[in-house]
Amino acid sequence: MKPELELGIANLPDASFKAFRLHQPAFVSHWHYHPELELVYFARGKGVRFIGDDISLYTEGDLFLIGESLPHTFVSYAEEATPLVEAFCIQFPKGMFDSFVECKLLMRLFQEAKRGIAFPKPDEIVIEKIREAVLTTGTLALVSLIGLLDHLSNVPERAPILQPDYERQAVVADASTRIRTAIDYINAHYQRPISLQEISGKCHFSPNAFCRWFKQNTGLTFVDYVNKVRLTHVCQLLTSTDLPISQIAAQAGFDNISTLNRLFQTRLGTSPGRYRVRSFDVQ
């Protein structure tokens, strides 16, 4: 799935990479890709991450390396008590290291990043170098980025985000701004009923044509995609609140608790109640 291209560092003649800090009320859905790799570290805030065909939770302290042209977006939870979210982002072309023989070992990391990489609980060295790369300029920023990538390439605790066959799917998928429209609309409105007529109209399709097109471009049916987003939201509420499960079901957009229980059992192999108890036992 290749949404609309987001212009990146090509418009910055005085920098070889782009680094910035986001400090704002929330992250809203902006389904996009760009030719640069991206490191994103969440210093504050929680929500749902959308990377390729993966829909999962992210939380404070999470770090991701996203490969070139890999579609992604991050959406904050509206009910988060944190008044402002904060993230540090670094976008860089892998070609900027081609002339340095010493950086050849980084190419393995960049190859892994085609499926996305999650780094659980990055250490203080990583966090310090991220801040240096973002908050400084010139050679100090460049040296910090190289040191950061070198450190990450030696971190054994890293996990791929996407399945091995995702790269093939992404190559053959059709690039369309309408995919971004569909994904962003669902991500913004999944907490209420979204009819097929409504979403197909937003994307200028007939309902039947929309269903075929959405499945072809995402690998999921419209209903499966919406349910996956809603179940991710349910998991977040089960582990972070003591709300009744019936209220959680309504807040996540399910029409009744029976639907939630059935989907939860099918997709996660347990009930919402057992999931909540198990999560608190782990904590």
mmCIF file of C-alpha atoms in Angstrom:
data_model
loop_
_atom_site.group_PDB
_atom_site.id
_atom_site.type_symbol
_atom_site.label_atom_id
_atom_site.label_comp_id
_atom_site.label_asym_id
_atom_site.label_seq_id
_atom_site.Cartn_x
_atom_site.Cartn_y
_atom_site.Cartn_z
ATOM 1 C CA MET A 1 0.000 0.000 0.000
ATOM 2 C CA LYS A 2 1.681 3.217 -1.130
ATOM 3 C CA PRO A 3 -0.167 6.394 -0.119
ATOM 4 C CA GLU A 4 0.586 9.861 -1.354
ATOM 5 C CA LEU A 5 4.260 10.817 -1.278
ATOM 6 C CA GLU A 6 5.267 13.247 1.459
ATOM 7 C CA LEU A 7 8.066 15.595 0.419
ATOM 8 C CA GLY A 8 10.937 15.379 2.848
ATOM 9 C CA ILE A 9 14.483 16.617 3.047
ATOM 10 C CA ALA A 10 14.810 17.233 -0.689
ATOM 11 C CA ASN A 11 13.648 20.801 -0.028
ATOM 12 C CA LEU A 12 16.417 21.500 2.517
ATOM 13 C CA PRO A 13 19.588 22.450 0.599
ATOM 14 C CA ASP A 14 21.683 23.045 3.737
ATOM 15 C CA ALA A 15 21.107 19.672 5.447
ATOM 16 C CA SER A 16 21.766 16.045 4.545
ATOM 17 C CA PHE A 17 18.982 14.837 6.835
ATOM 18 C CA LYS A 18 15.893 16.227 8.531
ATOM 19 C CA ALA A 19 15.441 16.182 12.305
ATOM 20 C CA PHE A 20 12.650 17.774 14.318
ATOM 21 C CA ARG A 21 10.758 17.661 17.615
ATOM 22 C CA LEU A 22 6.968 17.497 17.685
ATOM 23 C CA HIS A 23 5.351 18.983 20.796
ATOM 24 C CA GLN A 24 1.629 19.429 20.273
ATOM 25 C CA PRO A 25 -1.828 18.552 21.659
ATOM 26 C CA ALA A 26 -2.138 15.286 19.724
ATOM 27 C CA PHE A 27 -0.985 13.232 16.765
ATOM 28 C CA VAL A 28 -3.735 12.901 14.164
ATOM 29 C CA SER A 29 -3.890 10.432 11.304
ATOM 30 C CA HIS A 30 -1.721 11.380 8.328
ATOM 31 C CA TRP A 31 -1.207 8.214 6.281
ATOM 32 C CA HIS A 32 1.917 8.857 4.209
ATOM 33 C CA TYR A 33 5.298 7.621 3.066
ATOM 34 C CA HIS A 34 8.565 9.217 1.980
ATOM 35 C CA PRO A 35 11.800 8.038 0.326
ATOM 36 C CA GLU A 36 13.844 8.580 3.509
ATOM 37 C CA LEU A 37 14.116 6.191 6.436
ATOM 38 C CA GLU A 38 12.633 7.548 9.647
ATOM 39 C CA LEU A 39 13.525 7.137 13.296
ATOM 40 C CA VAL A 40 10.726 8.226 15.627
ATOM 41 C CA TYR A 41 10.983 8.254 19.416
ATOM 42 C CA PHE A 42 7.924 8.927 21.584
ATOM 43 C CA ALA A 43 8.924 10.874 24.685
ATOM 44 C CA ARG A 44 5.339 11.556 25.776
ATOM 45 C CA GLY A 45 1.905 10.259 24.811
ATOM 46 C CA LYS A 46 0.225 6.986 23.825
ATOM 47 C CA GLY A 47 -1.899 5.813 20.928
ATOM 48 C CA VAL A 48 -2.139 3.527 17.914
ATOM 49 C CA ARG A 49 0.609 3.003 15.381
ATOM 50 C CA PHE A 50 -0.153 2.161 11.760
ATOM 51 C CA ILE A 51 2.934 0.860 9.920
ATOM 52 C CA GLY A 52 2.305 -0.991 6.665
ATOM 53 C CA ASP A 53 -0.461 -3.456 7.479
ATOM 54 C CA ASP A 54 0.374 -3.527 11.204
ATOM 55 C CA ILE A 55 -2.007 -1.886 13.677
ATOM 56 C CA SER A 56 -0.683 -1.899 17.249
ATOM 57 C CA LEU A 57 -0.296 0.255 20.335
ATOM 58 C CA TYR A 58 2.590 2.602 21.001
ATOM 59 C CA THR A 59 3.476 4.201 24.323
ATOM 60 C CA GLU A 60 5.999 6.534 25.926
ATOM 61 C CA GLY A 61 9.572 5.377 25.401
ATOM 62 C CA ASP A 62 8.891 3.479 22.166
ATOM 63 C CA LEU A 63 11.366 3.831 19.301
ATOM 64 C CA PHE A 64 10.765 2.753 15.697
ATOM 65 C CA LEU A 65 12.900 2.692 12.561
ATOM 66 C CA ILE A 66 10.695 2.876 9.472
ATOM 67 C CA GLY A 67 12.128 1.936 6.093
ATOM 68 C CA GLU A 68 11.967 4.026 2.953
ATOM 69 C CA SER A 69 8.559 4.248 1.249
ATOM 70 C CA LEU A 70 6.918 2.312 4.101
ATOM 71 C CA PRO A 71 3.468 3.852 4.799
ATOM 72 C CA HIS A 72 2.841 4.873 8.384
ATOM 73 C CA THR A 73 0.990 7.150 10.767
ATOM 74 C CA PHE A 74 0.543 7.512 14.524
ATOM 75 C CA VAL A 75 -2.703 8.534 16.219
ATOM 76 C CA SER A 76 -2.974 9.749 19.827
ATOM 77 C CA TYR A 77 -5.784 8.648 22.081
ATOM 78 C CA ALA A 78 -8.176 11.522 22.707
ATOM 79 C CA GLU A 79 -8.783 10.451 26.299
ATOM 80 C CA GLU A 80 -5.100 10.636 27.248
ATOM 81 C CA ALA A 81 -4.589 12.893 30.269
ATOM 82 C CA THR A 82 -1.265 14.144 28.933
ATOM 83 C CA PRO A 83 -1.896 17.728 27.775
ATOM 84 C CA LEU A 84 0.802 17.594 25.092
ATOM 85 C CA VAL A 85 2.427 14.763 23.166
ATOM 86 C CA GLU A 86 6.101 14.791 22.266
ATOM 87 C CA ALA A 87 8.103 12.910 19.659
ATOM 88 C CA PHE A 88 11.558 13.214 18.116
ATOM 89 C CA CYS A 89 11.815 12.393 14.401
ATOM 90 C CA ILE A 90 14.848 11.913 12.176
ATOM 91 C CA GLN A 91 14.441 11.348 8.442
ATOM 92 C CA PHE A 92 17.500 10.449 6.378
ATOM 93 C CA PRO A 93 18.329 8.879 2.985
ATOM 94 C CA LYS A 94 20.422 5.744 3.286
ATOM 95 C CA GLY A 95 22.481 6.981 0.337
ATOM 96 C CA MET A 96 24.062 9.689 2.489
ATOM 97 C CA PHE A 97 26.359 6.978 3.912
ATOM 98 C CA ASP A 98 27.410 5.425 0.598
ATOM 99 C CA SER A 99 30.781 7.190 0.464
ATOM 100 C CA PHE A 100 31.798 6.021 3.942
ATOM 101 C CA VAL A 101 33.291 2.514 3.971
ATOM 102 C CA GLU A 102 32.983 2.521 7.754
ATOM 103 C CA CYS A 103 29.190 2.729 7.455
ATOM 104 C CA LYS A 104 28.696 -0.380 5.337
ATOM 105 C CA LEU A 105 27.568 -2.343 8.369
ATOM 106 C CA LEU A 106 24.593 0.004 8.676
ATOM 107 C CA MET A 107 23.160 -1.361 5.432
ATOM 108 C CA ARG A 108 22.010 -4.518 7.228
ATOM 109 C CA LEU A 109 20.013 -2.354 9.636
ATOM 110 C CA PHE A 110 18.499 -0.410 6.723
ATOM 111 C CA GLN A 111 17.549 -3.677 5.011
ATOM 112 C CA GLU A 112 15.769 -4.846 8.172
ATOM 113 C CA ALA A 113 13.965 -1.492 8.329
ATOM 114 C CA LYS A 114 12.041 -2.339 5.148
ATOM 115 C CA ARG A 115 9.761 -4.324 7.468
ATOM 116 C CA GLY A 116 9.971 -1.706 10.214
ATOM 117 C CA ILE A 117 11.904 -2.241 13.455
ATOM 118 C CA ALA A 118 10.726 -1.730 17.033
ATOM 119 C CA PHE A 119 13.326 -1.082 19.731
ATOM 120 C CA PRO A 120 11.795 -1.839 23.147
ATOM 121 C CA LYS A 121 13.026 0.321 26.029
ATOM 122 C CA PRO A 122 15.929 2.174 24.338
ATOM 123 C CA ASP A 123 18.753 2.939 26.749
ATOM 124 C CA GLU A 124 19.946 6.369 27.870
ATOM 125 C CA ILE A 125 22.709 6.427 25.247
ATOM 126 C CA VAL A 126 20.140 6.095 22.472
ATOM 127 C CA ILE A 127 17.843 8.743 23.926
ATOM 128 C CA GLU A 128 20.726 11.179 24.419
ATOM 129 C CA LYS A 129 21.933 10.735 20.828
ATOM 130 C CA ILE A 130 18.399 11.181 19.485
ATOM 131 C CA ARG A 131 18.075 14.473 21.324
ATOM 132 C CA GLU A 132 21.504 15.608 20.122
ATOM 133 C CA ALA A 133 20.700 14.766 16.506
ATOM 134 C CA VAL A 134 17.413 16.673 16.703
ATOM 135 C CA LEU A 135 18.305 19.631 18.896
ATOM 136 C CA THR A 136 21.758 20.464 17.488
ATOM 137 C CA THR A 137 22.953 21.348 13.985
ATOM 138 C CA GLY A 138 25.996 20.970 11.772
ATOM 139 C CA THR A 139 28.662 18.330 12.319
ATOM 140 C CA LEU A 140 27.554 17.604 15.895
ATOM 141 C CA ALA A 141 24.102 16.568 14.648
ATOM 142 C CA LEU A 142 25.638 14.406 11.909
ATOM 143 C CA VAL A 143 28.069 12.717 14.297
ATOM 144 C CA SER A 144 25.197 12.054 16.716
ATOM 145 C CA LEU A 145 23.126 10.434 13.963
ATOM 146 C CA ILE A 146 25.984 8.165 12.867
ATOM 147 C CA GLY A 147 26.698 7.189 16.473
ATOM 148 C CA LEU A 148 22.991 6.554 17.059
ATOM 149 C CA LEU A 149 22.630 4.280 14.035
ATOM 150 C CA ASP A 150 25.837 2.437 14.898
ATOM 151 C CA HIS A 151 24.552 1.832 18.421
ATOM 152 C CA LEU A 152 21.153 0.626 17.173
ATOM 153 C CA SER A 153 22.782 -1.754 14.694
ATOM 154 C CA ASN A 154 24.318 -3.565 17.674
ATOM 155 C CA VAL A 155 21.170 -3.717 19.799
ATOM 156 C CA PRO A 156 20.033 -7.361 19.909
ATOM 157 C CA GLU A 157 16.636 -6.509 21.410
ATOM 158 C CA ARG A 158 14.958 -5.348 18.225
ATOM 159 C CA ALA A 159 11.907 -6.807 16.580
ATOM 160 C CA PRO A 160 10.542 -6.647 13.010
ATOM 161 C CA ILE A 161 7.107 -5.074 12.771
ATOM 162 C CA LEU A 162 5.849 -6.580 9.503
ATOM 163 C CA GLN A 163 5.688 -10.106 8.139
ATOM 164 C CA PRO A 164 8.343 -11.133 5.567
ATOM 165 C CA ASP A 165 5.873 -11.035 2.655
ATOM 166 C CA TYR A 166 4.864 -7.405 3.249
ATOM 167 C CA GLU A 167 7.640 -6.014 1.050
ATOM 168 C CA ARG A 168 6.267 -7.906 -1.941
ATOM 169 C CA GLN A 169 2.757 -6.629 -1.246
ATOM 170 C CA ALA A 170 3.961 -3.046 -0.988
ATOM 171 C CA VAL A 171 5.754 -3.184 -4.325
ATOM 172 C CA VAL A 172 2.758 -4.370 -6.309
ATOM 173 C CA ALA A 173 0.164 -2.173 -4.588
ATOM 174 C CA ASP A 174 -1.350 0.790 -6.376
ATOM 175 C CA ALA A 175 -0.342 4.258 -5.170
ATOM 176 C CA SER A 176 -3.403 6.381 -4.576
ATOM 177 C CA THR A 177 -4.331 9.464 -2.601
ATOM 178 C CA ARG A 178 -7.716 7.809 -2.066
ATOM 179 C CA ILE A 179 -6.073 5.172 0.136
ATOM 180 C CA ARG A 180 -4.830 7.953 2.383
ATOM 181 C CA THR A 181 -8.317 9.452 2.427
ATOM 182 C CA ALA A 182 -9.858 6.115 3.427
ATOM 183 C CA ILE A 183 -7.287 5.273 6.114
ATOM 184 C CA ASP A 184 -7.308 8.744 7.663
ATOM 185 C CA TYR A 185 -11.117 8.832 7.683
ATOM 186 C CA ILE A 186 -11.399 5.444 9.390
ATOM 187 C CA ASN A 187 -8.708 6.329 11.917
ATOM 188 C CA ALA A 188 -10.560 9.528 12.799
ATOM 189 C CA HIS A 189 -14.080 8.062 13.040
ATOM 190 C CA TYR A 190 -13.773 4.406 14.118
ATOM 191 C CA GLN A 191 -15.279 5.171 17.544
ATOM 192 C CA ARG A 192 -18.689 5.527 15.907
ATOM 193 C CA PRO A 193 -20.458 3.449 13.242
ATOM 194 C CA ILE A 194 -19.039 3.987 9.737
ATOM 195 C CA SER A 195 -21.318 2.727 7.018
ATOM 196 C CA LEU A 196 -20.016 1.286 3.768
ATOM 197 C CA GLN A 197 -22.064 3.905 1.926
ATOM 198 C CA GLU A 198 -20.373 6.662 3.900
ATOM 199 C CA ILE A 199 -16.771 5.560 3.399
ATOM 200 C CA SER A 200 -17.237 4.602 -0.252
ATOM 201 C CA GLY A 201 -18.728 8.024 -0.945
ATOM 202 C CA LYS A 202 -15.743 9.736 0.672
ATOM 203 C CA CYS A 203 -13.478 7.884 -1.748
ATOM 204 C CA HIS A 204 -15.767 8.323 -4.789
ATOM 205 C CA PHE A 205 -16.548 4.636 -5.288
ATOM 206 C CA SER A 206 -19.689 2.583 -5.360
ATOM 207 C CA PRO A 207 -19.891 0.366 -2.245
ATOM 208 C CA ASN A 208 -19.058 -2.840 -4.137
ATOM 209 C CA ALA A 209 -16.160 -1.247 -5.996
ATOM 210 C CA PHE A 210 -14.828 0.234 -2.763
ATOM 211 C CA CYS A 211 -14.788 -3.171 -1.051
ATOM 212 C CA ARG A 212 -12.780 -4.739 -3.876
ATOM 213 C CA TRP A 213 -10.404 -1.761 -4.111
ATOM 214 C CA PHE A 214 -9.797 -1.513 -0.348
ATOM 215 C CA LYS A 215 -9.007 -5.227 -0.030
ATOM 216 C CA GLN A 216 -6.685 -5.087 -3.040
ATOM 217 C CA ASN A 217 -4.719 -2.145 -1.629
ATOM 218 C CA THR A 218 -4.579 -3.065 2.056
ATOM 219 C CA GLY A 219 -4.860 -6.848 2.194
ATOM 220 C CA LEU A 220 -7.804 -6.460 4.597
ATOM 221 C CA THR A 221 -11.504 -6.039 4.060
ATOM 222 C CA PHE A 222 -13.021 -2.744 5.184
ATOM 223 C CA VAL A 223 -14.776 -4.479 8.092
ATOM 224 C CA ASP A 224 -11.615 -6.333 9.153
ATOM 225 C CA TYR A 225 -9.587 -3.123 9.105
ATOM 226 C CA VAL A 226 -12.103 -1.204 11.222
ATOM 227 C CA ASN A 227 -12.401 -4.075 13.694
ATOM 228 C CA LYS A 228 -8.617 -4.312 14.001
ATOM 229 C CA VAL A 229 -8.405 -0.610 14.866
ATOM 230 C CA ARG A 230 -11.251 -0.925 17.370
ATOM 231 C CA LEU A 231 -9.761 -4.001 19.059
ATOM 232 C CA THR A 232 -6.450 -2.183 19.463
ATOM 233 C CA HIS A 233 -8.310 0.651 21.173
ATOM 234 C CA VAL A 234 -10.114 -1.846 23.412
ATOM 235 C CA CYS A 235 -6.794 -3.389 24.493
ATOM 236 C CA GLN A 236 -5.512 0.052 25.447
ATOM 237 C CA LEU A 237 -8.605 0.840 27.521
ATOM 238 C CA LEU A 238 -8.588 -2.567 29.226
ATOM 239 C CA THR A 239 -5.022 -2.093 30.437
ATOM 240 C CA SER A 240 -5.111 1.616 31.296
ATOM 241 C CA THR A 241 -8.600 2.148 32.788
ATOM 242 C CA ASP A 242 -11.066 0.422 35.086
ATOM 243 C CA LEU A 243 -14.030 1.223 32.843
ATOM 244 C CA PRO A 244 -16.701 -1.497 32.548
ATOM 245 C CA ILE A 245 -16.191 -3.657 29.470
ATOM 246 C CA SER A 246 -19.617 -2.691 28.141
ATOM 247 C CA GLN A 247 -18.579 0.969 28.249
ATOM 248 C CA ILE A 248 -15.265 0.177 26.589
ATOM 249 C CA ALA A 249 -17.092 -1.642 23.789
ATOM 250 C CA ALA A 250 -19.289 1.401 23.148
ATOM 251 C CA GLN A 251 -16.356 3.814 23.367
ATOM 252 C CA ALA A 252 -14.386 1.789 20.813
ATOM 253 C CA GLY A 253 -17.271 1.805 18.338
ATOM 254 C CA PHE A 254 -18.760 -1.670 18.811
ATOM 255 C CA ASP A 255 -22.545 -1.818 18.629
ATOM 256 C CA ASN A 256 -22.781 -4.263 21.539
ATOM 257 C CA ILE A 257 -20.608 -6.209 23.960
ATOM 258 C CA SER A 258 -21.461 -9.535 22.308
ATOM 259 C CA THR A 259 -19.767 -8.427 19.091
ATOM 260 C CA LEU A 260 -16.676 -7.381 21.060
ATOM 261 C CA ASN A 261 -16.526 -10.676 22.983
ATOM 262 C CA ARG A 262 -16.831 -12.721 19.798
ATOM 263 C CA LEU A 263 -14.148 -10.795 17.919
ATOM 264 C CA PHE A 264 -11.846 -10.712 20.928
ATOM 265 C CA GLN A 265 -12.059 -14.476 21.281
ATOM 266 C CA THR A 266 -11.535 -15.031 17.547
ATOM 267 C CA ARG A 267 -8.612 -12.643 17.125
ATOM 268 C CA LEU A 268 -6.873 -12.861 20.517
ATOM 269 C CA GLY A 269 -7.947 -16.254 21.790
ATOM 270 C CA THR A 270 -9.295 -14.968 25.084
ATOM 271 C CA SER A 271 -12.046 -12.785 26.542
ATOM 272 C CA PRO A 272 -11.707 -9.063 27.334
ATOM 273 C CA GLY A 273 -12.044 -9.833 31.043
ATOM 274 C CA ARG A 274 -9.263 -12.427 31.046
ATOM 275 C CA TYR A 275 -7.076 -10.140 28.942
ATOM 276 C CA ARG A 276 -7.481 -7.367 31.521
ATOM 277 C CA VAL A 277 -6.650 -9.657 34.460
ATOM 278 C CA ARG A 278 -3.609 -11.097 32.680
ATOM 279 C CA SER A 279 -2.342 -7.618 31.807
ATOM 280 C CA PHE A 280 -2.549 -6.437 35.409
ATOM 281 C CA ASP A 281 -0.859 -9.651 36.615
ATOM 282 C CA VAL A 282 2.067 -8.901 34.290
ATOM 283 C CA GLN A 283 2.332 -5.361 35.647
#
